[in-house]
Structure formats: structure tokens, C-alpha cells
Tab-separated table of C-alpha atoms in Angstrom:
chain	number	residue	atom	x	y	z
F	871	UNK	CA	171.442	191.278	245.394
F	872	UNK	CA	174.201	188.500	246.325
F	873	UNK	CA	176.984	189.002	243.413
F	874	UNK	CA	179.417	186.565	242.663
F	875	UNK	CA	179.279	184.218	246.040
F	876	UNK	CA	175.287	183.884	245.332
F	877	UNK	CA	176.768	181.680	241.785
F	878	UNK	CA	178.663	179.201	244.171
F	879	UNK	CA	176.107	178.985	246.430
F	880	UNK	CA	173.405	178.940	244.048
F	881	UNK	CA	175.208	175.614	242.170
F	882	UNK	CA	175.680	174.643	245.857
F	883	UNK	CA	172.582	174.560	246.344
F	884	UNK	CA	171.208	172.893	243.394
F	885	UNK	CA	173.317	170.065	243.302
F	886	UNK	CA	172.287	169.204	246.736
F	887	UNK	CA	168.843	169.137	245.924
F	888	UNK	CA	169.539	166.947	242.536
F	889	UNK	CA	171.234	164.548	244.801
F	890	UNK	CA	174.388	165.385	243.054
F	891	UNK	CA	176.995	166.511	245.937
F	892	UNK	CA	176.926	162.903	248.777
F	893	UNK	CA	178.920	163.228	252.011
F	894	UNK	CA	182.304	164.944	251.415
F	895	UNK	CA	182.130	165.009	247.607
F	896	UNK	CA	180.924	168.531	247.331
F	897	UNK	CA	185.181	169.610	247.517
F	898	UNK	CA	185.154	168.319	244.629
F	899	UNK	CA	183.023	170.845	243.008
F	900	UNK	CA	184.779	173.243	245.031
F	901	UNK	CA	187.560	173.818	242.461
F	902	UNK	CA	185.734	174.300	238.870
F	903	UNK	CA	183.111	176.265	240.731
F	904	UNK	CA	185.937	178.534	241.728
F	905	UNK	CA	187.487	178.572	238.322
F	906	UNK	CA	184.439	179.780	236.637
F	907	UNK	CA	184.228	182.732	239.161
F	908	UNK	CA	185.693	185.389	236.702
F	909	UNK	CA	183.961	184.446	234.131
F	910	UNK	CA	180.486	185.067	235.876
F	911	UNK	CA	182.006	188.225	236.820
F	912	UNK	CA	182.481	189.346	233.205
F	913	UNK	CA	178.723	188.290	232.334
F	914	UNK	CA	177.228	190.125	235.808
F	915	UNK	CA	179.217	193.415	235.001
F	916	UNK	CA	178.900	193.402	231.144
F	917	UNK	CA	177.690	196.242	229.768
F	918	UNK	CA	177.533	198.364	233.275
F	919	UNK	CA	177.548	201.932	232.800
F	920	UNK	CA	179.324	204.251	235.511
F	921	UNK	CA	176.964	207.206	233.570
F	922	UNK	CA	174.850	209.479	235.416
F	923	UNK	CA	171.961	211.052	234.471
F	924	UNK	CA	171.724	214.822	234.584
F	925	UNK	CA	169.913	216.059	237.640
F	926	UNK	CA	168.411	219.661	236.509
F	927	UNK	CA	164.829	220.250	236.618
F	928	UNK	CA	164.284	216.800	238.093
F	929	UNK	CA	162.693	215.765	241.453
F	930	UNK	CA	162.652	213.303	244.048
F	931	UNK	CA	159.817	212.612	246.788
F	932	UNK	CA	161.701	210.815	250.161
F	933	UNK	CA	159.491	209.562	252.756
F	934	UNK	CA	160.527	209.588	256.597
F	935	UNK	CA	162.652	212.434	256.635
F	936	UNK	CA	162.618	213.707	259.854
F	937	UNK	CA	165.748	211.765	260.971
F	938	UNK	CA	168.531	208.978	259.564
F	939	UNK	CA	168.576	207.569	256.058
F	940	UNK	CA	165.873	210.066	254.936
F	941	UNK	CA	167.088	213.085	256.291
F	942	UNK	CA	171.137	212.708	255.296
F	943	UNK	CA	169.843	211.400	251.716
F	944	UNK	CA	167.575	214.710	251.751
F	945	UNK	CA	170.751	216.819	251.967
F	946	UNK	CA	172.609	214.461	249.494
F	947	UNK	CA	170.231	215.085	246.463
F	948	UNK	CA	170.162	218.449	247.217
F	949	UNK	CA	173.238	219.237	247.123
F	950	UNK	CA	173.675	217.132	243.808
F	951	UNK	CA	170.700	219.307	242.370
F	952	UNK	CA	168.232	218.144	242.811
F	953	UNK	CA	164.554	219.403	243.539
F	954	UNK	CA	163.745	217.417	246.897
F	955	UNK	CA	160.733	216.968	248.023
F	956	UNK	CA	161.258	215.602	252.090
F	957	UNK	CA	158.425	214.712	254.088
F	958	UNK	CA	158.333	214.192	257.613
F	959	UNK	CA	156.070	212.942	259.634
F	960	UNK	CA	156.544	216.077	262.136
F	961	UNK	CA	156.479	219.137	259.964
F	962	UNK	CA	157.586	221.279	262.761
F	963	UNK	CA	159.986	219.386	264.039
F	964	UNK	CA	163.696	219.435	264.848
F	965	UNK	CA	164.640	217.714	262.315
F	966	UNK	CA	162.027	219.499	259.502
F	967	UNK	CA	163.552	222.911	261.092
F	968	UNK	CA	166.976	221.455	260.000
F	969	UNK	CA	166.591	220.458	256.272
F	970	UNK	CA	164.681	224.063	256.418
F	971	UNK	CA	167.908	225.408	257.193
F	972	UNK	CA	170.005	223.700	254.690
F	973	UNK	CA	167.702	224.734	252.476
F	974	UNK	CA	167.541	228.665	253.177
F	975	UNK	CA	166.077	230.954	249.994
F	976	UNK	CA	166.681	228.206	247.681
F	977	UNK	CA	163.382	226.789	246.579
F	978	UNK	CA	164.568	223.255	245.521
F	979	UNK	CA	164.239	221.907	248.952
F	980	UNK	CA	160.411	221.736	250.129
F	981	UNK	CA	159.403	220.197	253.668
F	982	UNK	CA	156.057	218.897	254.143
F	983	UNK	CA	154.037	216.615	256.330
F	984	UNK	CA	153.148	212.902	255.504
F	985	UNK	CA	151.941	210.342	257.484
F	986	UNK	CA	152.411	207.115	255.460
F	987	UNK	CA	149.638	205.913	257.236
F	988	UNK	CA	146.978	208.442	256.217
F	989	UNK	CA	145.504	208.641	252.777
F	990	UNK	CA	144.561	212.165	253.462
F	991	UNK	CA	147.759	213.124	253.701
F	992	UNK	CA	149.337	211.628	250.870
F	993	UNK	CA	146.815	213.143	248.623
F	994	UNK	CA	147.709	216.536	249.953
F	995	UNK	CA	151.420	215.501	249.684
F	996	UNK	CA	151.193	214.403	245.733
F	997	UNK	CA	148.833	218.063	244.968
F	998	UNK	CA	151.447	220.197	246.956
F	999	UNK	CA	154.334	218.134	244.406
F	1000	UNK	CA	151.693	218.800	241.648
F	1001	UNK	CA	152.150	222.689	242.299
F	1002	UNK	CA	155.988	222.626	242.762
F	1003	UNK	CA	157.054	220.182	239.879
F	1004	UNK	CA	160.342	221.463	238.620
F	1005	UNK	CA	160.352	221.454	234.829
F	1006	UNK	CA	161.234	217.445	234.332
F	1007	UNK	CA	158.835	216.006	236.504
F	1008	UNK	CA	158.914	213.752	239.313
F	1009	UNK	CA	162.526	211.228	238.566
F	1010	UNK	CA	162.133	209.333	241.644
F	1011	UNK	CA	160.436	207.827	244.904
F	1012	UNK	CA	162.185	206.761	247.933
F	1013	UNK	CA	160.284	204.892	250.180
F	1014	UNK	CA	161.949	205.226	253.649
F	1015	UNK	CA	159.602	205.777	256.112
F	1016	UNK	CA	159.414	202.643	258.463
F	1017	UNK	CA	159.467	201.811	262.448
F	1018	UNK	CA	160.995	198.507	263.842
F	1019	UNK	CA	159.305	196.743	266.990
F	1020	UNK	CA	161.322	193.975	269.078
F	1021	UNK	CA	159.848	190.492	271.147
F	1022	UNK	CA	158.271	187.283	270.477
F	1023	UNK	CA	154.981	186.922	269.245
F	1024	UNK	CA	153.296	187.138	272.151
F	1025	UNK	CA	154.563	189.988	273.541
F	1026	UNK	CA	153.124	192.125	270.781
F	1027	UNK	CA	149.360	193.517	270.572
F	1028	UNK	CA	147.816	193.136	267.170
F	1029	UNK	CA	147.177	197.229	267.297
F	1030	UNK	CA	151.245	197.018	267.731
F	1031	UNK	CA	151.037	194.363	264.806
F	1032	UNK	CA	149.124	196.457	262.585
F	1033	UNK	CA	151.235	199.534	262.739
F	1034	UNK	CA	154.373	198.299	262.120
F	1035	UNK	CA	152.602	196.539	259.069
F	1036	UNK	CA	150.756	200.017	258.088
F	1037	UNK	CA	154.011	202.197	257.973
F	1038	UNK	CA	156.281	199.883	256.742
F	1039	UNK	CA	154.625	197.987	254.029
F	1040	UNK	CA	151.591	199.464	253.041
F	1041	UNK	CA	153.019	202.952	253.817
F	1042	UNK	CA	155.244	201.952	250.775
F	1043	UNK	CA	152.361	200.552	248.484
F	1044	UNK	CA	150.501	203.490	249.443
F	1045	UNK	CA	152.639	206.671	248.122
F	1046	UNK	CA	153.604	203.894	245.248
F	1047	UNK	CA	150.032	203.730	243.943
F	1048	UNK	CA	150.033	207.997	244.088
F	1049	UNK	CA	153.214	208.991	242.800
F	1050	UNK	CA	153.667	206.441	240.368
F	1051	UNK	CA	151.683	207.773	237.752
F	1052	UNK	CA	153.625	211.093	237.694
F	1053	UNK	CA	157.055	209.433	237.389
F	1054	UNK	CA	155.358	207.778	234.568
F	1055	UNK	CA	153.780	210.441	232.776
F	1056	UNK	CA	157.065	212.395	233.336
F	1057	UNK	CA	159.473	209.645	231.351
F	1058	UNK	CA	157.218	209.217	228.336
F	1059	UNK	CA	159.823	212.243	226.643
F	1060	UNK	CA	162.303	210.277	227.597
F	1061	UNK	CA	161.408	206.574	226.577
F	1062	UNK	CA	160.850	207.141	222.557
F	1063	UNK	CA	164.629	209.125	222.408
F	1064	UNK	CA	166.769	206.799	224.930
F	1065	UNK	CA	164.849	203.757	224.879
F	1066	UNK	CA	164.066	203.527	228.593
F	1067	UNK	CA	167.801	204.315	229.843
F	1068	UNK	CA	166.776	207.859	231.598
F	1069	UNK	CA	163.927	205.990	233.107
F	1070	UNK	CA	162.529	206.838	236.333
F	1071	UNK	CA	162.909	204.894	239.934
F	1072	UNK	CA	161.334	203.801	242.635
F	1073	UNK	CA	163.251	203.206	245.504
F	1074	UNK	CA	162.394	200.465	249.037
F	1075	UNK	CA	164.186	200.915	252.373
F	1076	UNK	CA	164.199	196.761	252.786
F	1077	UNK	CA	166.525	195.489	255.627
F	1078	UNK	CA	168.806	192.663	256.270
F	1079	UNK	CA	166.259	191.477	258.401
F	1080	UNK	CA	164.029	190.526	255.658
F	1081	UNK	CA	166.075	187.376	256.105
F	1082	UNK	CA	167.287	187.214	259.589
F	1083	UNK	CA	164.987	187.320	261.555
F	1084	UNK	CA	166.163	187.880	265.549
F	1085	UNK	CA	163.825	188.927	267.681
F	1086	UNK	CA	161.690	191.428	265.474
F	1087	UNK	CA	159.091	189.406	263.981
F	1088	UNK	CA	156.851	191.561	262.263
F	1089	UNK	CA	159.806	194.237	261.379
F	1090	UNK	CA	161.232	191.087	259.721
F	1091	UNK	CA	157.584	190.274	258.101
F	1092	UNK	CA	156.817	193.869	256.324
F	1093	UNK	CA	160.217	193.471	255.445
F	1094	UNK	CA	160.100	190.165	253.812
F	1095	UNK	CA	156.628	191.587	251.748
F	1096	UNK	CA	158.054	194.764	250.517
F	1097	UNK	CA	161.126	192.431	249.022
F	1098	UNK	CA	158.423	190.537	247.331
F	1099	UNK	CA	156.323	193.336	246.569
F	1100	UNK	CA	159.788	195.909	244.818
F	1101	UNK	CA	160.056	192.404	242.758
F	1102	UNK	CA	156.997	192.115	241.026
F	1103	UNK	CA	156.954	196.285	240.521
F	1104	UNK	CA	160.458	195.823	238.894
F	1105	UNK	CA	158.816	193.356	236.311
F	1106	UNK	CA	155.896	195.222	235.755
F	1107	UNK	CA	157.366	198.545	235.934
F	1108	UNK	CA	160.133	197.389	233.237
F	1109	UNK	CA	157.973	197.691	229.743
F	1110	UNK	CA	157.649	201.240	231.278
F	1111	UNK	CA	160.703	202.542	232.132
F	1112	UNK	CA	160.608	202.689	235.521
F	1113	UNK	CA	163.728	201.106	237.123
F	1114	UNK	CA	162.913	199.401	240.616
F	1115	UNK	CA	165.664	199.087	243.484
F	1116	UNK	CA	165.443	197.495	247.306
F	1117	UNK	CA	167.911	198.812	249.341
F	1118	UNK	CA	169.323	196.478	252.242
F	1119	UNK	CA	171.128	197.515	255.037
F	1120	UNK	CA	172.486	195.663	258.197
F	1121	UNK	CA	172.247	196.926	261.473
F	1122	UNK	CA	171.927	200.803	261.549
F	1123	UNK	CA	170.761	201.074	264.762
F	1124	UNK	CA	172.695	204.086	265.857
F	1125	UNK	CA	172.808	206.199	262.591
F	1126	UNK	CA	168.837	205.699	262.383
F	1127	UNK	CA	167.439	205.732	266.131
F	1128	UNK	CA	165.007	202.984	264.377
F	1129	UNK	CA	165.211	200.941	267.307
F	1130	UNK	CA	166.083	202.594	270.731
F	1131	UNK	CA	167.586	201.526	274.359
F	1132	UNK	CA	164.946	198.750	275.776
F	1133	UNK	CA	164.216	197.837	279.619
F	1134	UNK	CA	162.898	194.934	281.850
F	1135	UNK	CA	159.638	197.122	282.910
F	1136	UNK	CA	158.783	198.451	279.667
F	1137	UNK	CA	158.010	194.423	278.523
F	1138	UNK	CA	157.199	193.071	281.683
F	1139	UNK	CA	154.299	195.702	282.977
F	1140	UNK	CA	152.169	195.098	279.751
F	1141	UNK	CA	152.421	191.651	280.319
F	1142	UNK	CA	149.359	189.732	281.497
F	1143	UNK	CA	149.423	186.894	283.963
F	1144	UNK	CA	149.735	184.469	281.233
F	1145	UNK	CA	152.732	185.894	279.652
F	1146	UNK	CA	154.332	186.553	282.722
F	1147	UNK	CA	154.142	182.694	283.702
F	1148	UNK	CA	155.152	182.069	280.655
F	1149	UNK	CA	158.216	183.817	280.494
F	1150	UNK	CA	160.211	184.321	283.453
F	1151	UNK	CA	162.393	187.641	283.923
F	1152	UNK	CA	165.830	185.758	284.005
F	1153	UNK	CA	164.676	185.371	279.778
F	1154	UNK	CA	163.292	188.372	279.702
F	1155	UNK	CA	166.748	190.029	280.948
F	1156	UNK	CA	168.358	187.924	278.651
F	1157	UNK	CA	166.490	188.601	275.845
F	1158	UNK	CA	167.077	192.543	276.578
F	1159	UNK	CA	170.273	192.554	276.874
F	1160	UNK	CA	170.545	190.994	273.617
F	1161	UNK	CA	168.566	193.849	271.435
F	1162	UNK	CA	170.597	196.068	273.545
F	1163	UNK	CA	173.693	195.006	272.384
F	1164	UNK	CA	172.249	194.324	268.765
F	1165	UNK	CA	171.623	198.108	269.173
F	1166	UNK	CA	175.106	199.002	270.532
F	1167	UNK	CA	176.446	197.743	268.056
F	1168	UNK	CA	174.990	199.377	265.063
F	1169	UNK	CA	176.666	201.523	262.723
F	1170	UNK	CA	177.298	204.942	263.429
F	1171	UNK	CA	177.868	206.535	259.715
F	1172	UNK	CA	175.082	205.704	257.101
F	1173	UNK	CA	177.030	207.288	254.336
F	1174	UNK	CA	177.355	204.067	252.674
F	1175	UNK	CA	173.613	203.540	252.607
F	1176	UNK	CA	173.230	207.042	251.352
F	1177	UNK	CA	175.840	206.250	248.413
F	1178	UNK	CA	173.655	203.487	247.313
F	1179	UNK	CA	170.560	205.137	247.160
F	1180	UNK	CA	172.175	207.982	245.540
F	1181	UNK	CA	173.294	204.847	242.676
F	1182	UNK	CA	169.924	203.629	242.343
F	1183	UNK	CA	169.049	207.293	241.803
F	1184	UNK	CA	171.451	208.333	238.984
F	1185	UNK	CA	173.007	205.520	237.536
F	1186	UNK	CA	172.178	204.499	233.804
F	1187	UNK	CA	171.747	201.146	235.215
F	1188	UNK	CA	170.913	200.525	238.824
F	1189	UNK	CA	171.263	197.102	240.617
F	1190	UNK	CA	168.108	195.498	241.905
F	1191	UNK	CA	169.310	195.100	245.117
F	1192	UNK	CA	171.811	196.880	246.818
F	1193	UNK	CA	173.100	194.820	250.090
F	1194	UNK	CA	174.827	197.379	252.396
F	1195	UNK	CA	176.013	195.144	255.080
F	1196	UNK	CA	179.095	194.129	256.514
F	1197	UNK	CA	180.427	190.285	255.866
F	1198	UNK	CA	179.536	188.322	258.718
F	1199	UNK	CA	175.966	189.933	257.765
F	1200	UNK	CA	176.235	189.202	253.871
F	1201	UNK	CA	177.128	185.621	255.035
F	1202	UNK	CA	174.115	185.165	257.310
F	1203	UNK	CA	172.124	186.336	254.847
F	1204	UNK	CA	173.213	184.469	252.036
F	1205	UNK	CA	172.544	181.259	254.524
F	1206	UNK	CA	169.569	182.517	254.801
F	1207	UNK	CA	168.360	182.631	251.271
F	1208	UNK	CA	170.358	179.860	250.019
F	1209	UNK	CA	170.184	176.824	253.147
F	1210	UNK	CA	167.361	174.753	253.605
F	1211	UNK	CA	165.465	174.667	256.900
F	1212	UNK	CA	167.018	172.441	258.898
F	1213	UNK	CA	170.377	173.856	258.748
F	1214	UNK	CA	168.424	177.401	258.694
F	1215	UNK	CA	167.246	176.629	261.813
F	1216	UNK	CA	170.555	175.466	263.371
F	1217	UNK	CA	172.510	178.636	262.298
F	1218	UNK	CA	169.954	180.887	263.878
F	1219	UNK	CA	167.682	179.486	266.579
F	1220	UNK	CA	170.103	176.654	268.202
């Protein structure tokens, strides 16, 4: 996940804690740290592979296709060849009707409904893939589907809680526990020839904010879990084949619609009396205008999210973690993962 600056801050780090780096001494570290920069490069790139695997007869499930990363990465593996399998959560929707479209008499592009949430539905979903497997099986699983809810603590009803929790994270472990037996059972040709290289993948929409968290608590929280959860499935998974990858974008705001426009009134009328003399509208405003400008400020094109998924898809050798972020939000969270509380806490919350 954090490259070459997570080695300097990782020694950083660690001498701290040992008691070894006192006041102002740490420049001197500064300089053989720095020298032995290339030659962690050489050991974290040896052996990479720019190979791809061939596509043909192979197929990919992506949930949460209806609009942003699932819907452009849709169109992506499509066009690369392969037999795409896009659920959306409205079947009949605009943005179904579109992929339908792309799609036209070819029959490697299938739309069909999924509510991450409902384990009705992703049974149907894995015996309509069951009928439709192109001849190499099921290569991958991207789990995209997710929603993102903004405010303190107590602004949020545990129904609110709960949903954001059910799509996000155990949406993921749910369509992971259903389709990961058929990317399995489809590698087992593959594992005896090329020991494990042409493995299959499962793929985790994670966020930025699994570390930074401003004002989306329990976005940050499902977050945080399904970092912990693609992990442990990469280490499990690995005697198998089955190559795991978290994806990690920054703010995306405007090439997903994940989190829209927000207004005084639409906080402030479900209040009750308690919140609302607890928080007075002057923070409330405040606090707005801050998502709102988080939001603004998003990125427009998600082609660069869509290239690294499309990586952890067909490269010989995918990265764990793919941070897609620009550097003012690597740095934040690298302080993040790296500082300890105190100076945690003074970076973000001061």
C-alpha cells in the first residue's frame, strides 16, 4: 500500500518507539535512511511482471454498477474481453439501460439485479452466473457496491448505522462467501500447470477514509473492517491461488455521486431537542459547508481508479493495495497509519 516513503517512515517510526531518535537527532537518520532508498526499491519491485493474463472465456462479477467506479470499470473489461457480469441495484434503471446499450447483441455483457443487502438476491445472482459461465469460469470479484453517510455520532440513527454497515461491509463478505467457491473451483486447471500465477482475484472498493476519518464515521468504520477483513482473505486465500487486492481512492466525490450536495434542514429537522441544544446551527452551517466543499472538490475523472482495478485484474502479480490518491492525501494517510495518537490527533481534530 505505501511504497517506498512507508520504509522511512516505518524506521521513523520504530526508532521512536525504541527510544532511539531524542529531540533533534532524528536528522541524523535522515541521510542513511535516504541512501538506502534505491535499494528498497530494487527489493519492492524485484521480480514484478508487467504480464497480463489472457482474458478469453473468462468472467468477472462487479457489484454496484449502476453508476461511477462500477459502471466505467463495467465498460473497461468489456471492452478488454471480457465476459462481465454487472449488477445493479436498479435493474431497470438509467444506468442498467446504458451498459445494455454498450452491450447490444453481444452476449458477454449481462445486467442483473443485486441488492448486496439481500441474501435472496445474491443467490439468484450466483445461479443466473452459474447458467452464463463463459468457458473459464468465474476470474474475478469486484466488490464495489457501497454508500457513504456524513455527521457526528449523534446525528446518525442506528437504522442509518446499520445500513451503511450492511452494504458496505457485509455486502462485501456476503457475495465473497457465494462467489468464492466458483473462482476457486475455476483455477484448480490452472494451479498444477502455472503454480498459482493465473490465479483468480478478489477485488475491495476500500477508501482513503479508512484512515482519515472527517466527518463520516461509520463510512470510515466499514471501511476500516473491510481493510482488515481483504487482509486476512489475502493470507488465507494465498495457498489457493486466489490473489486479494483493496483498492483506495481519495476523494471521488464527483466521478461517483457517493456523497451528494448537503443542507442545514436536511440535519437540523431530524434533530431532537437534545441534539438541537446541543449543537447550535452556526456549527451546523459550518460543518456543511465543509462536506460541501470536501464534495466540490472531488475528482471528476475516475480513470485512474479504473486503471488500477483493471491491474489487480490482469496483472501476473497484483499489489495488495493500490492507493489512488493525490499527495497531500497519500501524506495524510501515511500520518495516519504511521503517527501515534497524540500527534494523530493534532493533525486532524485540532
Amino acid at each position: 500500500m505505501f511504497g517506498i516513503p512507508s520504509f522511512f517512515l516505518f524506521f521513523f517510526a520504530l526508532s521512536m518507539a525504541l527510544g532511539l531518535i531524542n529531540d533533534w537527532s532524528y536528522l541524523l537518520w535522515v541521510a542513511p535512511l535516504l541512501g538506502l532508498l534505491p535499494v528498497w526499491r530494487k527489493i519492492a519491485f524485484f521480480g514484478a511482471s508487467d504480464k497480463r493474463i489472457a482474458v478469453a472465456g473468462k468472467a468477472v462479477l462487479i457489484t454496484g454498477c449502476d453508476t461511477g467506479f462500477g459502471h466505467s470499470l463495467a465498460l473497461r473489461l468489456f471492452s478488454l474481453g471480457f465476459t462481465v457480469f454487472a449488477t445493479c441495484l436498479f435493474p431497470d434503471g438509467e444506468g442498467a439501460q446504458r451498459l445494455r446499450q454498450e452491450a447490444g447483441s453481444s452476449c458477454r455483457l449481462h445486467v442483473l439485479k443485486l441488492d448486496v443487502t439481500q441474501d435472496q438476491d445474491v443467490a439468484e445472482a450466483k445461479e443466473f452466473v452459474l447458467k452464463n459461465m463463459p468457458e473459464n469460469g468465474l476470474w474475478g470479484l469486484v466488490n464495489n457496491a457501497g454508500i457513504m453517510l456524513v455527521g457526528p455520532i449523534e446525528w446518525i440513527s442506528f437504522d442509518e448505522c446499520k445500513n451503511v454497515i450492511d452494504v458496505n461491509l457485509l455486502g462485501s463478505i456476503r457475495t465473497t462467501l457465494t462467489f468464492l467457491p466458483l473462482i476457486k473451483k475455476s483455477q484448480e486447471q490452472y494451479l498444477q500447470v502455472l503454480e498459482g500465477y493465473w490465479s483468480g482475484r478478489l477485488i475491495f472498493m476500500s477508501s482513503t477514509f479508512a484512515f482519515i476519518e472527517r466527518g463520516n464515521i461509520f463510512y470510515s468504520l466499514s471501511k476500516n473492517a473491510l481493510e482488515k477483513y481483504g487482509d486476512m482473505l489475502r493470507h488465507e486465500l494465498k495457498k489457493f491461488g486466489v490473489k486479494v487486492s483493496l483498492i483506495e481512492p481519495g476523494n471521488y466525490a464527483l466521478a461517483t455521486n457517493i456523497m451528494p450536495l448537503h443542507t442545514i434542514e436536511q440535519f437540523w429537522n431530524k434533530f431532537d431537542e437534545e441534539t438541537k441544544a446541543s449543537y447550535s446551527k452556526t456549527y451546523l452551517q459550518s460543518f456543511v459547508s465543509y462536506m460541501n466543499n470536501q464534495r466540490n472538490n472531488g475528482m471528476h475523472d475516475s480513470k485512474e481508479v479504473i486503471d488500477a482495478i483493471t491491474d489487480a485484474l490482469l496483472s501476473q502479480r497484483p499489489k495488495a493495495r493500490y492507493l489512488v490518491a493525490t499527495f497531500r492525501e497519500k501524506f495524510l494517510t501515511y500520518a495516519s497509519y504511521y503517527l501515534p495518537g497524540f500527534l494523530k490527533d493534532l493533525l486532524f481534530f485540532a
